[in-house]
Structure formats: C-alpha cells, structure tokens
XYZ file of C-alpha atoms in Angstrom:
332
model
C -0.150 -0.276 -0.190
C 2.857 2.466 0.985
C 4.502 1.328 -2.259
C 1.283 2.312 -4.143
C 1.054 5.329 -2.565
C 4.123 6.252 -2.903
C 3.809 5.646 -6.251
C 1.356 7.851 -6.767
C 2.654 10.653 -5.272
C 5.745 10.288 -7.803
C 2.755 10.625 -10.857
C 1.139 12.945 -8.915
C 4.393 15.148 -8.898
C 5.902 14.065 -12.730
C 2.431 15.378 -14.102
C 2.079 18.676 -12.153
C 5.969 18.914 -12.872
C 5.324 18.540 -17.019
C 1.588 20.982 -16.253
C 4.239 23.900 -14.718
C 7.150 23.167 -17.860
C 4.011 23.345 -20.374
C 2.842 26.723 -18.347
C 6.484 28.561 -18.575
C 7.209 27.049 -22.436
C 3.531 28.767 -22.963
C 4.464 31.940 -21.111
C 7.681 32.825 -22.637
C 6.757 31.639 -26.760
C 3.555 34.741 -25.712
C 6.387 36.656 -24.078
C 8.338 36.264 -27.182
C 5.482 36.805 -29.377
C 4.094 40.358 -27.561
C 7.638 40.989 -27.643
C 8.341 41.211 -31.525
C 5.539 42.804 -31.619
C 6.258 45.413 -29.338
C 9.630 45.423 -31.092
C 8.853 45.070 -34.419
C 6.430 48.262 -35.319
C 4.499 50.039 -33.147
C 1.898 51.241 -34.289
C 1.774 49.438 -37.735
C 2.569 51.289 -40.882
C 1.678 51.789 -44.523
C 4.575 50.422 -46.464
C 5.597 52.088 -49.737
C 3.940 51.529 -53.424
C 5.242 48.721 -55.327
C 5.143 51.246 -58.463
C 5.625 54.659 -58.441
C 5.076 57.555 -61.553
C 7.122 60.781 -61.573
C 7.711 63.076 -64.302
C 6.143 60.686 -66.935
C 8.370 56.996 -65.600
C 6.857 54.527 -64.096
C 9.105 53.045 -61.617
C 9.192 50.472 -59.183
C 10.324 49.476 -56.120
C 14.294 47.752 -55.928
C 13.770 44.974 -53.672
C 17.758 44.520 -53.100
C 17.686 47.892 -50.211
C 18.481 48.068 -46.446
C 17.945 50.868 -45.020
C 19.444 52.208 -41.536
C 18.621 55.304 -39.536
C 21.499 57.223 -38.298
C 20.208 59.444 -35.313
C 22.723 62.318 -33.519
C 21.194 62.858 -30.173
C 20.909 66.346 -28.094
C 19.600 67.623 -24.959
C 16.174 69.915 -26.087
C 15.506 73.127 -23.916
C 11.761 72.045 -23.991
C 10.143 68.324 -23.322
C 6.939 68.230 -25.320
C 3.704 69.225 -22.991
C 1.083 66.275 -23.738
C -0.197 65.603 -20.250
C -0.882 62.109 -21.531
C 1.443 61.010 -23.388
C 5.111 59.506 -22.918
C 8.041 61.538 -22.972
C 12.026 62.471 -22.575
C 14.439 65.301 -23.829
C 16.078 63.897 -26.000
C 15.552 65.379 -29.736
C 17.425 64.188 -32.626
C 19.871 66.789 -33.801
C 21.354 64.856 -36.736
C 19.389 62.343 -39.105
C 20.730 60.420 -41.949
C 19.055 57.459 -43.393
C 21.656 55.360 -45.271
C 20.345 53.172 -48.291
C 22.373 50.653 -49.470
C 21.931 48.455 -52.763
C 23.547 45.179 -51.812
C 23.097 43.919 -55.768
C 24.742 46.971 -56.831
C 27.141 47.630 -53.993
C 26.343 51.053 -53.724
C 25.038 53.791 -50.886
C 23.278 56.664 -51.067
C 22.905 58.739 -48.563
C 19.925 60.911 -47.580
C 20.065 63.917 -45.122
C 17.188 65.176 -43.377
C 16.847 68.312 -42.646
C 15.665 68.092 -38.173
C 13.709 71.382 -38.718
C 11.325 68.894 -41.250
C 8.189 69.728 -40.082
C 6.187 65.968 -40.203
C 4.006 64.073 -38.719
C 4.864 61.795 -35.507
C 3.071 59.253 -33.215
C 2.703 60.334 -29.457
C 2.839 57.275 -27.346
C 1.695 56.487 -24.244
C 3.797 54.228 -21.230
C 3.076 51.068 -23.188
C 4.452 52.726 -26.669
C 0.801 52.448 -27.853
C -0.179 54.994 -30.218
C -2.748 57.489 -28.275
C -2.948 60.331 -31.422
C -0.378 62.353 -34.048
C 1.021 65.620 -34.240
C 3.322 67.584 -36.340
C 5.784 68.904 -35.191
C 9.789 69.501 -36.508
C 11.285 65.630 -36.667
C 14.271 66.136 -34.489
C 11.129 65.715 -31.569
C 9.797 62.285 -32.561
C 12.649 60.854 -30.195
C 10.879 62.687 -27.393
C 8.099 60.767 -27.552
C 9.085 57.728 -26.080
C 11.759 56.139 -23.653
C 14.805 57.705 -24.951
C 16.449 54.592 -26.476
C 14.546 51.688 -28.574
C 11.210 53.135 -28.522
C 12.125 56.190 -29.269
C 14.312 55.941 -32.007
C 11.494 53.285 -33.492
C 9.339 56.683 -33.202
C 11.870 58.583 -34.974
C 11.839 55.858 -37.629
C 8.590 56.036 -38.286
C 8.564 59.443 -38.614
C 11.414 59.730 -41.001
C 9.258 56.702 -43.387
C 6.058 58.960 -43.003
C 8.411 61.637 -44.719
C 9.844 59.147 -47.299
C 6.482 58.201 -48.676
C 5.998 54.997 -46.052
C 9.892 53.870 -47.842
C 10.656 51.434 -44.857
C 13.613 51.852 -41.825
C 14.457 48.424 -41.768
C 17.394 49.155 -38.669
C 18.514 52.489 -36.866
C 21.886 53.539 -34.645
C 21.232 56.077 -32.348
C 24.544 57.683 -31.104
C 24.905 60.796 -28.553
C 26.673 63.681 -30.064
C 29.142 63.269 -28.094
C 30.703 60.207 -30.355
C 31.228 63.086 -33.006
C 34.517 63.990 -31.033
C 35.425 60.641 -29.839
C 35.134 59.051 -33.756
C 37.032 62.085 -35.632
C 40.189 61.692 -33.240
C 39.804 57.881 -33.589
C 40.368 58.547 -37.141
C 43.531 60.772 -36.530
C 40.885 64.300 -37.032
C 39.471 64.972 -40.494
C 40.824 67.775 -42.570
C 38.368 69.778 -44.503
C 37.626 73.837 -45.653
C 35.896 75.487 -42.583
C 33.079 77.263 -44.443
C 32.023 79.464 -41.597
C 33.528 82.170 -39.592
C 33.465 80.507 -35.814
C 36.698 83.069 -34.602
C 35.058 84.504 -31.926
C 35.013 80.867 -29.732
C 37.920 79.285 -31.812
C 40.406 81.494 -33.843
C 41.844 78.403 -35.327
C 38.663 77.988 -37.047
C 38.736 80.913 -39.906
C 36.521 81.279 -42.439
C 38.307 79.062 -45.491
C 40.888 77.829 -44.387
C 41.839 74.698 -44.130
C 42.101 72.446 -40.805
C 42.471 69.319 -39.926
C 39.911 69.512 -36.995
C 40.503 68.570 -33.169
C 37.228 66.389 -31.895
C 35.822 69.789 -29.690
C 36.582 71.458 -33.165
C 34.826 68.559 -35.285
C 31.278 68.476 -32.526
C 31.035 72.525 -33.094
C 31.766 72.568 -36.433
C 28.743 70.349 -36.938
C 26.456 71.344 -34.278
C 26.534 74.841 -34.344
C 24.121 77.292 -35.530
C 23.646 80.205 -33.157
C 26.413 83.113 -33.239
C 27.310 82.266 -36.982
C 26.908 84.737 -39.558
C 23.493 82.059 -40.931
C 22.547 80.839 -38.349
C 19.601 78.316 -40.388
C 19.692 74.752 -40.132
C 19.856 74.321 -43.934
C 23.628 76.175 -43.703
C 24.529 73.496 -40.531
C 23.385 70.536 -42.522
C 25.947 72.285 -45.209
C 28.869 71.435 -43.202
C 27.615 67.981 -41.519
C 27.606 67.319 -45.246
C 30.972 68.324 -46.310
C 32.325 66.738 -43.134
C 29.765 63.600 -43.223
C 31.993 63.281 -46.977
C 34.971 63.906 -45.588
C 34.756 61.128 -42.558
C 33.388 58.598 -44.951
C 36.428 59.013 -47.548
C 39.019 59.145 -44.423
C 37.021 55.760 -43.410
C 37.815 54.303 -46.348
C 40.851 54.968 -46.615
C 41.945 53.422 -42.743
C 39.775 50.282 -43.823
C 41.827 49.583 -46.572
C 45.163 50.166 -44.678
C 43.557 48.075 -41.329
C 41.511 44.973 -41.645
C 40.980 45.374 -37.611
C 40.172 48.737 -38.091
C 35.878 47.846 -38.746
C 35.705 46.405 -35.554
C 37.786 48.777 -33.467
C 35.268 51.251 -35.112
C 31.935 49.099 -33.664
C 33.670 48.485 -30.534
C 34.332 52.272 -30.466
C 30.621 52.795 -31.078
C 29.456 50.469 -28.258
C 31.434 52.378 -25.435
C 28.364 53.662 -24.195
C 27.024 56.010 -27.695
C 24.708 53.730 -28.784
C 21.779 52.571 -28.882
C 20.350 50.427 -31.901
C 18.475 47.246 -33.020
C 21.213 45.546 -35.151
C 22.024 43.082 -33.180
C 25.239 40.660 -32.877
C 27.471 41.188 -35.606
C 24.976 42.884 -37.662
C 26.659 46.139 -37.037
C 29.995 45.466 -37.829
C 28.437 44.519 -40.992
C 26.548 47.632 -42.204
C 30.591 49.081 -41.028
C 32.174 46.831 -43.545
C 29.750 47.774 -46.297
C 29.889 51.222 -45.743
C 33.537 51.092 -46.234
C 33.475 48.987 -49.199
C 30.288 49.814 -51.526
C 31.071 52.787 -53.293
C 28.988 56.249 -52.463
C 27.014 57.513 -54.855
C 25.970 60.858 -52.969
C 24.627 62.737 -49.676
C 21.146 63.910 -51.313
C 19.152 67.069 -49.507
C 15.456 67.548 -49.839
C 14.802 71.114 -50.492
C 12.164 73.430 -49.088
C 11.585 76.169 -47.191
C 12.459 77.441 -43.805
C 10.077 79.678 -41.793
C 10.300 80.942 -38.214
C 7.527 79.721 -36.467
C 5.962 79.960 -32.577
C 9.216 79.650 -30.963
C 11.452 77.720 -33.310
C 12.412 77.799 -37.262
C 10.215 75.090 -39.058
C 11.616 73.734 -42.545
C 8.461 72.400 -45.536
C 10.245 70.022 -47.745
C 9.251 70.568 -51.373
C 6.547 67.352 -52.039
C 8.738 67.507 -55.443
C 11.750 67.363 -54.125
C 11.328 64.365 -51.849
C 9.486 62.204 -54.539
C 12.959 62.747 -56.516
C 14.936 61.637 -53.927
C 12.978 58.448 -53.120
C 12.569 57.926 -56.536
C 16.285 57.970 -56.796
C 17.244 55.750 -53.851
C 14.224 52.998 -53.729
C 13.148 53.157 -57.310
C 14.386 51.801 -60.701
C 12.665 53.131 -64.382
C 10.221 49.864 -64.798
C 11.639 47.694 -68.045
C-alpha cells in the first residue's frame, strides 16, 4: 500500500512538473510574441507603393535595398508638453538615412533636415499610439523612453516623410560620439565654411584645418552666433564633414583589416542604442567602407520662423525626386 501511494505521489508530482513546464513554455512563447510585436513596429505602418509614377516615368520598388537610420542625439531645451503622453528630453539633432543597394554594392545617404515638419506618433507609457502631431521631426525622439522606443518612433516619422519607405534598422548615438570618432580616425581635414573665430581663433573661414574632436563637434553642431544660423547652412557643413569622414574611414579600412571591428567597439562604448543584433553593426560598417558612395542627398524646401522655432517645409516634388532616385528603378 505504501508503495502504491508512493508511486501515486510520484506520478502526481510528474504531472505537476509537466504542467509547470508547459505553462512556462507557453508564457515564454507568449512573451516572445508580444515582445516581437512591441519591437517590430508599434503602431503598424503603411508600406511604400510597389510602383511610382514620377515626371512621366514608371518606376518599380527595388528589392535589394537595406536602410539604416543614424540618429545623433542632443538635449532639447523643452520637453513635449502633452500631459498624457510618454516623454523624454532627448531630441534628434542629426538624421541621416543610409540606403544600401546590396545588388549594386552602392550606398546613398539621405540627409534629413531636423527642422522638417512631419507627422509623428504620440505614445503612452506602453508605447501605444494615442494620437499624432505635426512638429519638427527632431522631436519624434522625445516621445518614448529615450532609447529603443524613441528611436523606433523617429524611424516611423522618417518613413512617413519619405512616402512610407521602410526603415530596416536604426543606430542612435549621442553627439558626444563626434569628438571621440573624429580623434579615433586621426582628425578630419577640410576647408572651414563659416567663421568660428569668436569661439576658436584657429577656425577661420576659408582656412584648411585638421579638426580636433571638440572642433569637429563645434563644426557640425553650432549654428547660433554665425552669419547664417539656419539648419540648412549647418547641414552643408555636416554633409561636407560626412563625406570627408567617409573618405577617411575607407582609407583606414583598406589599410587595416581590424579597423571596422575596432570602430564598432568604439561606438558601443556608451554612445550607442541600436536594434542591430550580434555582428550586424560590424557588417553594416564593412558595407559602408566597401560600397561606392553615390552621393549625399538633401530634400529641398522652405524654412520659416514658427511660433518659437524654425520650421522646414519639405517640397513634395523634391521628396519624390529623392525617393525615386534611392528606392526605385525605371520599369522595364
């Protein structure tokens, strides 16, 4: 009898253990499913049209593209003020969409004006959409947790601006990464486009100078106190600096096969938030270093003074020009 009772207890414990395992597995699978839904695109977005007619030409969407949004973060003086929204005070000071064509092994860069007026989602604490607002696209990052949620919200706003083109991945870095990376590559040499002598006597307009880290940050970040304080003019300096940095990085990568891996590790030293898992970031940098740069594209538009801040209104035809060039090909 004792043996029967013991066996019965053993069977009962076995069934309970099995049920516990089943419960845990189900919970994990449900958690993964919810996590993937949460990560994958809250809220759901439209997708770009498979075909596009522009300037009398029929285009079809390319299928060999991969896009990465680079976000340079700075602190905004004033957080968004929606009482029921989920806010932080980090705005995107710099936005650049990298468009890689893996079939042609080419790279195009779309430089997005951070003052561009764009529709963006307002999120609650669970990252659910509770409304939309139209503001400077830099402010899309202020909705969310200041990290992954905010980056995804910014990616969604950029997608909205670019006719629902998909943004595959994002990489955000603080602007503190600029001086670090500038010095990591040994400095960037270029012609100074504006007069910075009020803050740095060496940064004379028209002079050719190899920028130190702090000079590089001042060069790509400053606009107040200069002859032309608009973001349009600052974007010209950013574009110039990016092209010089790209050229320098390609040279270093050709000379040192370990350069890309070390560059990726440098970015991960407290500067980085990204959805690029594993070696994805290293692979991205390898592609950037080896692919042919086909140009840095800007969207034309008009800058106006808003109630408090400058507002940039993108020209619809210019948006179509950029989207057609980067993401579509003429129909055969």
